[in-house]
Amino acid sequence: MKQKAFVVLWALSVGLISGCQQLDNNSPQNATTPTIEANATINRQLAKQALNSTLAYDIVESLTVEVGPRLAGTEQDLIAVDWAVKKLTHLGFDKVYKEPVQVPVWLRGYASASITAPYPQPLVITALGGSVATPKEGITAPIIRFDDLQSLIEANAADVKGKIVFIDHKTERHRTAKGYVMTVGGRSKGAVEAAKKGAVAVVIRSIGTDHDRMAHTGMMRYQNDVVKIPAAAMSNPDADLINAMLKRQQPITLSLNLSSQNRGVATSYNVIAEVTGSTKPEEVVLISAHLDSWDEGTGAIDDGAGVAIVAAAGKLIQDLPQKPARTIRVVLYAAEELGLVGGKAYAKAHAQEMAKHYIATESDFGAGRIYQLDVKVNPEVVDKVLQEHALLSEVGVAPGNNNAYGGPDVSMLPKLGVPVASLRQDGTDYFDYHHTPNDTLDKIDPEALAQNVAVYAQFAYTMAQSTIDLRPLVQPKANQ
Protein backbone atom coordinates (compact mmCIF):
# COMPACT_ATOMS: atom_id res chain seq x y z
CA MET A 1 0.00 0.00 0.00
CA LYS A 2 1.33 3.41 -0.93
CA GLN A 3 2.48 5.62 1.97
CA LYS A 4 0.13 8.51 1.14
CA ALA A 5 -2.90 6.25 0.85
CA PHE A 6 -2.05 4.53 4.10
CA VAL A 7 -1.80 7.83 5.97
CA VAL A 8 -5.42 8.47 4.90
CA LEU A 9 -6.48 5.04 6.18
CA TRP A 10 -4.50 5.68 9.39
CA ALA A 11 -6.44 8.90 9.98
CA LEU A 12 -9.78 7.28 9.05
CA SER A 13 -9.16 4.45 11.49
CA VAL A 14 -8.89 6.97 14.31
CA GLY A 15 -12.33 8.22 13.42
CA LEU A 16 -13.68 4.69 13.19
CA ILE A 17 -12.33 3.84 16.60
CA SER A 18 -13.64 6.96 18.28
CA GLY A 19 -16.98 6.59 16.54
CA CYS A 20 -17.47 2.91 17.21
CA GLN A 21 -20.11 3.62 19.88
CA GLN A 22 -22.49 4.49 17.04
CA LEU A 23 -22.62 0.86 15.80
CA ASP A 24 -26.06 -0.62 16.47
CA ASN A 25 -26.50 -3.77 18.47
CA ASN A 26 -27.13 -5.89 15.37
CA SER A 27 -23.80 -4.99 13.78
CA PRO A 28 -21.54 -8.03 13.17
CA GLN A 29 -18.66 -5.92 14.58
CA ASN A 30 -20.47 -5.35 17.86
CA ALA A 31 -18.76 -8.28 19.57
CA THR A 32 -15.35 -6.66 19.22
CA THR A 33 -16.45 -3.07 19.77
CA PRO A 34 -16.00 -3.01 23.59
CA THR A 35 -12.35 -4.06 23.24
CA ILE A 36 -11.68 -1.47 20.56
CA GLU A 37 -13.44 1.20 22.61
CA ALA A 38 -11.66 0.25 25.81
CA ASN A 39 -8.21 0.21 24.22
CA ALA A 40 -8.82 3.56 22.51
CA THR A 41 -10.01 5.11 25.76
CA ILE A 42 -7.01 3.82 27.69
CA ASN A 43 -4.56 4.90 25.00
CA ARG A 44 -5.96 8.43 25.03
CA GLN A 45 -5.80 8.42 28.82
CA LEU A 46 -2.16 7.33 28.74
CA ALA A 47 -1.27 10.03 26.24
CA LYS A 48 -3.06 12.73 28.24
CA GLN A 49 -1.32 11.70 31.46
CA ALA A 50 2.07 11.60 29.77
CA LEU A 51 1.72 15.00 28.13
CA ASN A 52 0.68 16.59 31.41
CA SER A 53 3.35 14.91 33.54
CA THR A 54 6.91 15.91 34.45
CA LEU A 55 7.79 12.37 35.55
CA ALA A 56 10.24 11.64 32.72
CA TYR A 57 12.01 14.96 33.15
CA ASP A 58 12.20 14.37 36.90
CA ILE A 59 13.76 10.95 36.28
CA VAL A 60 16.46 12.19 33.89
CA GLU A 61 17.13 15.17 36.16
CA SER A 62 17.65 12.76 39.05
CA LEU A 63 20.00 10.57 37.01
CA THR A 64 22.16 13.41 35.72
CA VAL A 65 22.36 15.19 39.09
CA GLU A 66 22.61 12.27 41.52
CA VAL A 67 24.78 10.02 39.35
CA GLY A 68 26.11 12.01 36.39
CA PRO A 69 28.59 10.39 33.98
CA ARG A 70 28.53 6.60 34.31
CA LEU A 71 31.15 4.90 32.17
CA ALA A 72 30.69 1.13 32.22
CA GLY A 73 33.04 -0.68 34.56
CA THR A 74 33.64 2.31 36.83
CA GLU A 75 32.42 3.11 40.32
CA GLN A 76 29.87 5.54 38.85
CA ASP A 77 28.44 2.72 36.77
CA LEU A 78 27.60 0.73 39.90
CA ILE A 79 26.15 3.85 41.50
CA ALA A 80 23.90 4.17 38.44
CA VAL A 81 22.79 0.54 38.81
CA ASP A 82 21.89 1.13 42.45
CA TRP A 83 20.07 4.34 41.48
CA ALA A 84 18.07 2.48 38.82
CA VAL A 85 17.01 -0.34 41.14
CA LYS A 86 15.85 2.14 43.77
CA LYS A 87 14.10 4.40 41.24
CA LEU A 88 12.20 1.57 39.54
CA THR A 89 11.25 0.09 42.90
CA HIS A 90 10.00 3.47 44.07
CA LEU A 91 7.90 3.76 40.91
CA GLY A 92 6.04 0.64 42.02
CA PHE A 93 6.72 -1.89 39.27
CA ASP A 94 5.49 -5.42 39.99
CA LYS A 95 9.00 -6.77 39.70
CA VAL A 96 12.46 -5.15 39.76
CA TYR A 97 15.66 -7.13 39.41
CA LYS A 98 19.15 -7.02 37.92
CA GLU A 99 21.22 -9.45 35.89
CA PRO A 100 25.04 -9.50 35.95
CA VAL A 101 26.99 -8.54 32.83
CA GLN A 102 30.76 -8.75 32.34
CA VAL A 103 31.89 -5.43 30.87
CA PRO A 104 35.24 -4.11 29.64
CA VAL A 105 36.98 -1.55 31.84
CA TRP A 106 38.56 1.37 30.01
CA LEU A 107 39.73 4.62 31.57
CA ARG A 108 40.16 7.77 29.50
CA GLY A 109 43.07 9.32 31.34
CA TYR A 110 44.81 12.40 30.00
CA ALA A 111 44.65 13.54 26.37
CA SER A 112 46.52 16.39 24.68
CA ALA A 113 47.61 17.32 21.19
CA SER A 114 49.21 20.23 19.43
CA ILE A 115 50.58 21.27 16.09
CA THR A 116 54.33 21.68 16.56
CA ALA A 117 55.16 22.86 13.02
CA PRO A 118 54.87 24.92 10.94
CA TYR A 119 52.36 26.92 13.04
CA PRO A 120 52.48 25.77 16.68
CA GLN A 121 48.99 25.70 18.23
CA PRO A 122 47.18 23.53 20.79
CA LEU A 123 44.29 21.32 19.68
CA VAL A 124 41.18 20.13 21.52
CA ILE A 125 41.04 16.33 21.43
CA THR A 126 39.67 13.34 23.31
CA ALA A 127 40.68 9.69 23.31
CA LEU A 128 38.38 7.30 21.50
CA GLY A 129 36.87 4.61 23.69
CA GLY A 130 39.12 1.56 23.94
CA SER A 131 42.23 3.34 22.66
CA VAL A 132 45.64 2.36 23.93
CA ALA A 133 47.94 5.02 25.35
CA THR A 134 50.84 6.66 23.61
CA PRO A 135 54.31 6.21 25.08
CA LYS A 136 54.73 8.45 28.14
CA GLU A 137 56.67 10.97 26.09
CA GLY A 138 53.90 10.99 23.50
CA ILE A 139 54.12 10.66 19.73
CA THR A 140 55.29 13.39 17.38
CA ALA A 141 55.01 12.74 13.66
CA PRO A 142 53.88 14.28 10.37
CA ILE A 143 50.19 13.97 9.58
CA ILE A 144 48.66 12.61 6.42
CA ARG A 145 45.09 13.62 5.63
CA PHE A 146 42.31 11.46 4.12
CA ASP A 147 38.81 12.48 3.10
CA ASP A 148 37.31 9.34 4.58
CA LEU A 149 37.99 5.77 5.66
CA GLN A 150 37.79 4.40 2.13
CA SER A 151 40.49 6.81 0.95
CA LEU A 152 42.74 5.50 3.70
CA ILE A 153 42.04 1.89 2.72
CA GLU A 154 43.00 2.65 -0.87
CA ALA A 155 46.18 4.58 0.04
CA ASN A 156 49.74 3.52 -0.67
CA ALA A 157 51.26 2.10 2.53
CA ALA A 158 54.57 3.82 1.80
CA ASP A 159 52.85 7.21 2.05
CA VAL A 160 51.31 6.37 5.43
CA LYS A 161 54.15 4.59 7.23
CA GLY A 162 55.48 6.46 10.27
CA LYS A 163 52.78 9.16 10.12
CA ILE A 164 49.70 10.15 12.09
CA VAL A 165 46.62 9.54 9.98
CA PHE A 166 44.04 12.34 9.98
CA ILE A 167 40.58 11.21 8.77
CA ASP A 168 38.67 14.34 7.85
CA HIS A 169 35.15 13.09 7.11
CA LYS A 170 32.45 15.69 7.92
CA THR A 171 29.17 14.48 9.41
CA GLU A 172 26.12 15.82 7.60
CA ARG A 173 23.09 17.05 9.53
CA HIS A 174 19.93 14.99 9.06
CA ARG A 175 16.76 14.30 11.02
CA THR A 176 17.80 10.65 11.01
CA ALA A 177 21.21 9.18 11.81
CA LYS A 178 22.11 9.09 8.12
CA GLY A 179 25.11 11.42 8.45
CA TYR A 180 26.47 9.50 11.44
CA VAL A 181 26.18 6.17 9.62
CA MET A 182 28.25 7.59 6.75
CA THR A 183 31.14 8.78 8.94
CA VAL A 184 31.27 6.49 11.98
CA GLY A 185 33.38 3.88 10.17
CA GLY A 186 36.35 6.22 10.43
CA ARG A 187 36.02 6.15 14.19
CA SER A 188 35.41 2.44 14.62
CA LYS A 189 37.81 1.08 11.98
CA GLY A 190 40.30 3.90 11.42
CA ALA A 191 42.97 2.66 13.82
CA VAL A 192 43.04 -0.81 12.27
CA GLU A 193 43.25 0.44 8.69
CA ALA A 194 45.89 3.04 9.57
CA ALA A 195 47.98 0.51 11.48
CA LYS A 196 47.87 -1.91 8.55
CA LYS A 197 49.73 0.70 6.54
CA GLY A 198 52.30 1.49 9.23
CA ALA A 199 50.78 4.62 10.81
CA VAL A 200 51.80 5.42 14.38
CA ALA A 201 48.43 6.92 15.43
CA VAL A 202 45.08 8.06 14.05
CA VAL A 203 43.16 11.25 14.78
CA ILE A 204 39.70 11.78 13.28
CA ARG A 205 37.48 14.79 12.77
CA SER A 206 34.81 14.41 15.46
CA ILE A 207 31.69 12.54 14.42
CA GLY A 208 29.42 15.49 15.12
CA THR A 209 27.42 18.24 13.43
CA ASP A 210 28.37 21.09 15.77
CA HIS A 211 30.88 23.92 15.42
CA ASP A 212 31.84 23.93 19.10
CA ARG A 213 35.44 23.46 20.13
CA MET A 214 34.58 20.16 21.81
CA ALA A 215 35.69 16.73 20.71
CA HIS A 216 33.25 13.80 20.36
CA THR A 217 34.36 10.50 21.86
CA GLY A 218 32.95 7.08 20.95
CA MET A 219 34.00 3.47 20.73
CA MET A 220 36.69 2.22 18.36
CA ARG A 221 37.86 -1.31 17.59
CA TYR A 222 41.15 -3.15 17.29
CA GLN A 223 41.94 -6.34 15.41
CA ASN A 224 43.95 -9.07 17.12
CA ASP A 225 46.35 -9.57 14.23
CA VAL A 226 47.03 -5.83 13.71
CA VAL A 227 49.24 -3.68 15.94
CA LYS A 228 47.28 -1.39 18.26
CA ILE A 229 47.91 2.34 17.74
CA PRO A 230 46.50 5.28 19.72
CA ALA A 231 43.23 6.78 18.45
CA ALA A 232 41.69 10.17 19.21
CA ALA A 233 39.10 12.64 17.90
CA MET A 234 39.62 16.38 17.50
CA SER A 235 37.00 19.11 17.58
CA ASN A 236 35.49 20.21 14.28
CA PRO A 237 37.01 23.71 14.49
CA ASP A 238 40.45 22.15 15.00
CA ALA A 239 39.93 19.94 11.96
CA ASP A 240 39.11 23.10 10.02
CA LEU A 241 42.28 24.71 11.40
CA ILE A 242 44.43 21.87 10.12
CA ASN A 243 42.80 22.12 6.70
CA ALA A 244 43.63 25.82 6.62
CA MET A 245 47.24 25.00 7.47
CA LEU A 246 47.37 22.36 4.73
CA LYS A 247 46.45 25.03 2.18
CA ARG A 248 49.85 26.61 2.91
CA GLN A 249 51.35 23.46 1.38
CA GLN A 250 53.84 22.82 4.15
CA PRO A 251 54.28 19.56 6.09
CA ILE A 252 52.36 19.57 9.39
CA THR A 253 53.74 17.88 12.47
CA LEU A 254 51.41 16.85 15.30
CA SER A 255 52.27 15.89 18.86
CA LEU A 256 49.85 13.49 20.59
CA ASN A 257 49.79 12.24 24.18
CA LEU A 258 47.18 9.84 25.61
CA SER A 259 47.27 8.02 28.94
CA SER A 260 44.14 5.88 28.47
CA GLN A 261 44.11 2.38 29.95
CA ASN A 262 42.33 -0.91 29.35
CA ARG A 263 41.93 -2.69 32.68
CA GLY A 264 40.29 -5.99 31.89
CA VAL A 265 36.69 -6.69 32.89
CA ALA A 266 34.29 -5.92 35.71
CA THR A 267 30.74 -6.85 36.67
CA SER A 268 27.90 -4.49 35.84
CA TYR A 269 24.19 -5.20 35.51
CA ASN A 270 21.19 -4.99 33.24
CA VAL A 271 18.42 -3.52 35.38
CA ILE A 272 14.92 -4.81 34.63
CA ALA A 273 11.41 -3.86 35.76
CA GLU A 274 8.12 -5.50 34.83
CA VAL A 275 4.42 -4.77 34.66
CA THR A 276 3.01 -8.28 34.94
CA GLY A 277 0.54 -9.19 32.20
CA SER A 278 -3.01 -10.05 33.24
CA THR A 279 -3.75 -12.98 30.91
CA LYS A 280 -0.50 -13.68 29.01
CA PRO A 281 2.16 -12.87 31.62
CA GLU A 282 4.70 -15.18 29.96
CA GLU A 283 4.66 -13.07 26.78
CA VAL A 284 6.83 -9.94 26.77
CA VAL A 285 6.63 -6.50 25.19
CA LEU A 286 10.14 -5.13 25.72
CA ILE A 287 10.82 -1.38 25.92
CA SER A 288 14.38 -0.39 26.71
CA ALA A 289 17.24 2.09 26.92
CA HIS A 290 20.86 1.92 28.08
CA LEU A 291 21.93 3.03 31.54
CA ASP A 292 25.63 3.66 30.93
CA SER A 293 27.08 6.81 29.37
CA TRP A 294 30.38 8.26 28.31
CA ASP A 295 32.36 10.10 30.96
CA GLU A 296 32.62 13.53 29.32
CA GLY A 297 29.09 14.92 29.87
CA THR A 298 26.32 13.85 32.25
CA GLY A 299 24.67 11.45 29.79
CA ALA A 300 21.42 13.40 29.56
CA ILE A 301 20.47 12.77 25.94
CA ASP A 302 22.60 9.62 25.60
CA ASP A 303 20.87 7.90 27.14
CA GLY A 304 19.35 9.42 30.25
CA ALA A 305 16.42 10.55 28.12
CA GLY A 306 15.78 6.99 26.97
CA VAL A 307 15.94 5.69 30.54
CA ALA A 308 13.38 8.30 31.58
CA ILE A 309 11.09 7.66 28.60
CA VAL A 310 10.74 3.91 29.04
CA ALA A 311 10.60 4.06 32.84
CA ALA A 312 7.86 6.72 32.78
CA ALA A 313 5.90 4.90 30.06
CA GLY A 314 6.06 1.68 32.06
CA LYS A 315 4.95 3.51 35.20
CA LEU A 316 1.84 4.87 33.47
CA ILE A 317 0.85 1.36 32.43
CA GLN A 318 1.72 -0.02 35.87
CA ASP A 319 -0.77 2.37 37.43
CA LEU A 320 -3.71 1.38 35.21
CA PRO A 321 -6.67 -0.19 37.09
CA GLN A 322 -6.48 -3.19 34.74
CA LYS A 323 -3.11 -4.46 33.51
CA PRO A 324 -2.72 -5.29 29.80
CA ALA A 325 -2.66 -8.90 28.63
CA ARG A 326 1.10 -9.23 28.11
CA THR A 327 3.94 -8.32 30.44
CA ILE A 328 5.65 -4.98 29.79
CA ARG A 329 9.36 -5.42 30.47
CA VAL A 330 11.52 -2.30 30.93
CA VAL A 331 15.21 -3.10 30.39
CA LEU A 332 18.03 -0.67 31.16
CA TYR A 333 21.06 -2.17 29.46
CA ALA A 334 24.65 -2.11 30.69
CA ALA A 335 27.65 -1.00 28.61
CA GLU A 336 25.93 -0.14 25.34
CA GLU A 337 28.61 2.44 24.61
CA LEU A 338 31.38 -0.15 24.86
CA GLY A 339 29.91 -2.51 22.30
CA LEU A 340 26.26 -3.41 23.00
CA VAL A 341 27.52 -5.58 25.84
CA GLY A 342 24.32 -5.52 27.88
CA GLY A 343 22.13 -6.17 24.84
CA LYS A 344 24.17 -9.20 23.84
CA ALA A 345 24.16 -10.49 27.43
CA TYR A 346 20.38 -10.12 27.63
CA ALA A 347 19.83 -12.03 24.39
CA LYS A 348 22.06 -14.84 25.66
CA ALA A 349 20.54 -14.96 29.14
CA HIS A 350 17.00 -15.01 27.75
CA ALA A 351 17.64 -17.26 24.75
CA GLN A 352 14.97 -19.72 25.86
CA GLU A 353 12.41 -16.90 26.10
CA MET A 354 12.89 -15.38 22.66
CA ALA A 355 9.81 -17.13 21.29
CA LYS A 356 7.80 -15.39 24.01
CA HIS A 357 9.09 -11.90 23.17
CA TYR A 358 6.18 -10.42 21.26
CA ILE A 359 8.02 -7.25 20.16
CA ALA A 360 10.98 -5.13 21.32
CA THR A 361 12.15 -1.55 20.94
CA GLU A 362 14.76 0.81 22.40
CA SER A 363 14.93 4.57 22.99
CA ASP A 364 18.50 5.70 22.28
CA PHE A 365 18.41 8.80 20.11
CA GLY A 366 17.96 11.67 22.54
CA ALA A 367 14.72 13.42 23.38
CA GLY A 368 13.55 14.82 20.05
CA ARG A 369 9.89 14.32 19.17
CA ILE A 370 8.84 11.00 17.66
CA TYR A 371 7.47 11.50 14.16
CA GLN A 372 7.13 7.98 12.70
CA LEU A 373 6.54 4.37 13.72
CA ASP A 374 8.48 1.71 11.79
CA VAL A 375 8.26 -2.01 12.49
CA LYS A 376 9.86 -5.29 11.47
CA VAL A 377 7.14 -7.91 11.53
CA ASN A 378 5.59 -10.52 9.26
CA PRO A 379 5.28 -8.62 5.95
CA GLU A 380 1.70 -9.82 5.57
CA VAL A 381 0.52 -8.01 8.71
CA VAL A 382 2.43 -4.70 8.45
CA ASP A 383 -0.64 -2.67 7.49
CA LYS A 384 -2.70 -4.24 10.29
CA VAL A 385 -0.02 -3.47 12.86
CA LEU A 386 0.37 0.14 11.77
CA GLN A 387 -3.39 0.64 11.65
CA GLU A 388 -3.64 -0.76 15.17
CA HIS A 389 -1.49 2.22 16.25
CA ALA A 390 -3.70 4.76 14.49
CA LEU A 391 -4.19 6.84 17.63
CA LEU A 392 -0.51 7.77 17.54
CA SER A 393 -1.47 10.29 14.85
CA GLU A 394 -3.04 12.35 17.63
CA VAL A 395 0.41 12.87 19.17
CA GLY A 396 2.15 13.58 15.87
CA VAL A 397 3.30 10.13 14.77
CA ALA A 398 2.80 8.86 11.22
CA PRO A 399 2.80 5.25 10.01
CA GLY A 400 6.12 4.14 8.57
CA ASN A 401 7.55 0.99 7.02
CA ASN A 402 8.69 -2.55 7.78
CA ASN A 403 12.41 -1.68 7.92
CA ALA A 404 12.89 -1.09 11.66
CA TYR A 405 15.98 -2.32 13.46
CA GLY A 406 14.66 -1.55 16.93
CA GLY A 407 17.65 0.24 18.45
CA PRO A 408 21.26 -0.73 19.20
CA ASP A 409 20.72 -3.16 22.08
CA VAL A 410 17.78 -4.93 20.43
CA SER A 411 19.27 -4.93 16.93
CA MET A 412 20.36 -8.58 17.32
CA LEU A 413 16.87 -9.80 18.23
CA PRO A 414 15.36 -10.00 14.71
CA LYS A 415 17.98 -12.65 13.85
CA LEU A 416 16.49 -14.61 16.74
CA GLY A 417 13.00 -14.21 15.30
CA VAL A 418 11.85 -11.37 17.53
CA PRO A 419 9.79 -8.58 15.91
CA VAL A 420 11.04 -5.05 16.63
CA ALA A 421 9.86 -1.47 16.25
CA SER A 422 11.64 1.85 15.80
CA LEU A 423 9.88 4.91 17.20
CA ARG A 424 11.72 7.44 15.04
CA GLN A 425 12.86 10.58 16.87
CA ASP A 426 13.85 13.89 15.34
CA GLY A 427 17.63 13.86 15.68
CA THR A 428 18.38 17.08 13.80
CA ASP A 429 20.55 18.45 16.62
CA TYR A 430 21.39 15.16 18.35
CA PHE A 431 24.92 14.96 16.94
CA ASP A 432 25.68 18.49 18.10
CA TYR A 433 25.95 17.07 21.63
CA HIS A 434 26.48 13.33 21.16
CA HIS A 435 29.46 11.95 23.15
CA THR A 436 30.68 15.40 24.25
CA PRO A 437 30.90 17.35 27.52
CA ASN A 438 27.88 19.23 26.16
CA ASP A 439 25.56 16.26 26.71
CA THR A 440 23.78 17.84 29.66
CA LEU A 441 20.24 18.24 30.99
CA ASP A 442 19.61 21.65 29.43
CA LYS A 443 19.61 20.03 25.97
CA ILE A 444 16.31 18.27 26.74
CA ASP A 445 12.99 19.92 25.86
CA PRO A 446 10.53 18.76 28.58
CA GLU A 447 7.54 18.92 26.22
CA ALA A 448 9.29 16.82 23.57
CA LEU A 449 10.33 14.34 26.26
CA ALA A 450 6.72 14.06 27.43
CA GLN A 451 5.59 13.38 23.85
CA ASN A 452 8.05 10.48 23.73
CA VAL A 453 6.53 9.05 26.90
CA ALA A 454 3.05 9.34 25.41
CA VAL A 455 4.13 7.46 22.29
CA TYR A 456 6.00 4.73 24.17
CA ALA A 457 3.13 4.21 26.61
CA GLN A 458 0.58 3.92 23.81
CA PHE A 459 2.83 1.67 21.75
CA ALA A 460 3.61 -0.67 24.64
CA TYR A 461 0.00 -0.90 25.78
CA THR A 462 -1.32 -1.52 22.26
CA MET A 463 1.25 -4.24 21.65
CA ALA A 464 0.50 -5.85 25.01
CA GLN A 465 -3.17 -6.06 23.99
CA SER A 466 -2.72 -6.97 20.32
CA THR A 467 -4.06 -10.21 18.86
CA ILE A 468 -2.03 -9.99 15.64
CA ASP A 469 0.54 -12.74 14.99
CA LEU A 470 3.72 -10.77 14.19
CA ARG A 471 5.80 -13.78 13.13
CA PRO A 472 7.59 -15.00 11.07
CA LEU A 473 9.58 -11.90 10.15
CA VAL A 474 10.42 -13.26 6.68
CA GLN A 475 7.87 -15.15 4.68
CA PRO A 476 8.97 -18.56 3.35
CA LYS A 477 9.26 -18.91 -0.41
CA ALA A 478 6.26 -20.39 -2.19
CA ASN A 479 8.13 -23.57 -3.18
CA GLN A 480 9.33 -24.30 0.33
PDB file of N, CA and C in Angstrom, residues 52 104 144:
ATOM      1  N   ASN A  52       0.888  15.663  30.296  1.00  0.00           N
ATOM      2  CA  ASN A  52       0.683  16.588  31.415  1.00  0.00           C
ATOM      3  C   ASN A  52       1.550  16.260  32.623  1.00  0.00           C
ATOM      4  N   PRO A 104      33.849  -4.557  29.700  1.00  0.00           N
ATOM      5  CA  PRO A 104      35.243  -4.107  29.642  1.00  0.00           C
ATOM      6  C   PRO A 104      35.444  -2.854  30.487  1.00  0.00           C
ATOM      7  N   ILE A 144      49.091  12.820   7.792  1.00  0.00           N
ATOM      8  CA  ILE A 144      48.658  12.611   6.416  1.00  0.00           C
ATOM      9  C   ILE A 144      47.132  12.586   6.426  1.00  0.00           C
TER      10      ILE A 144
END
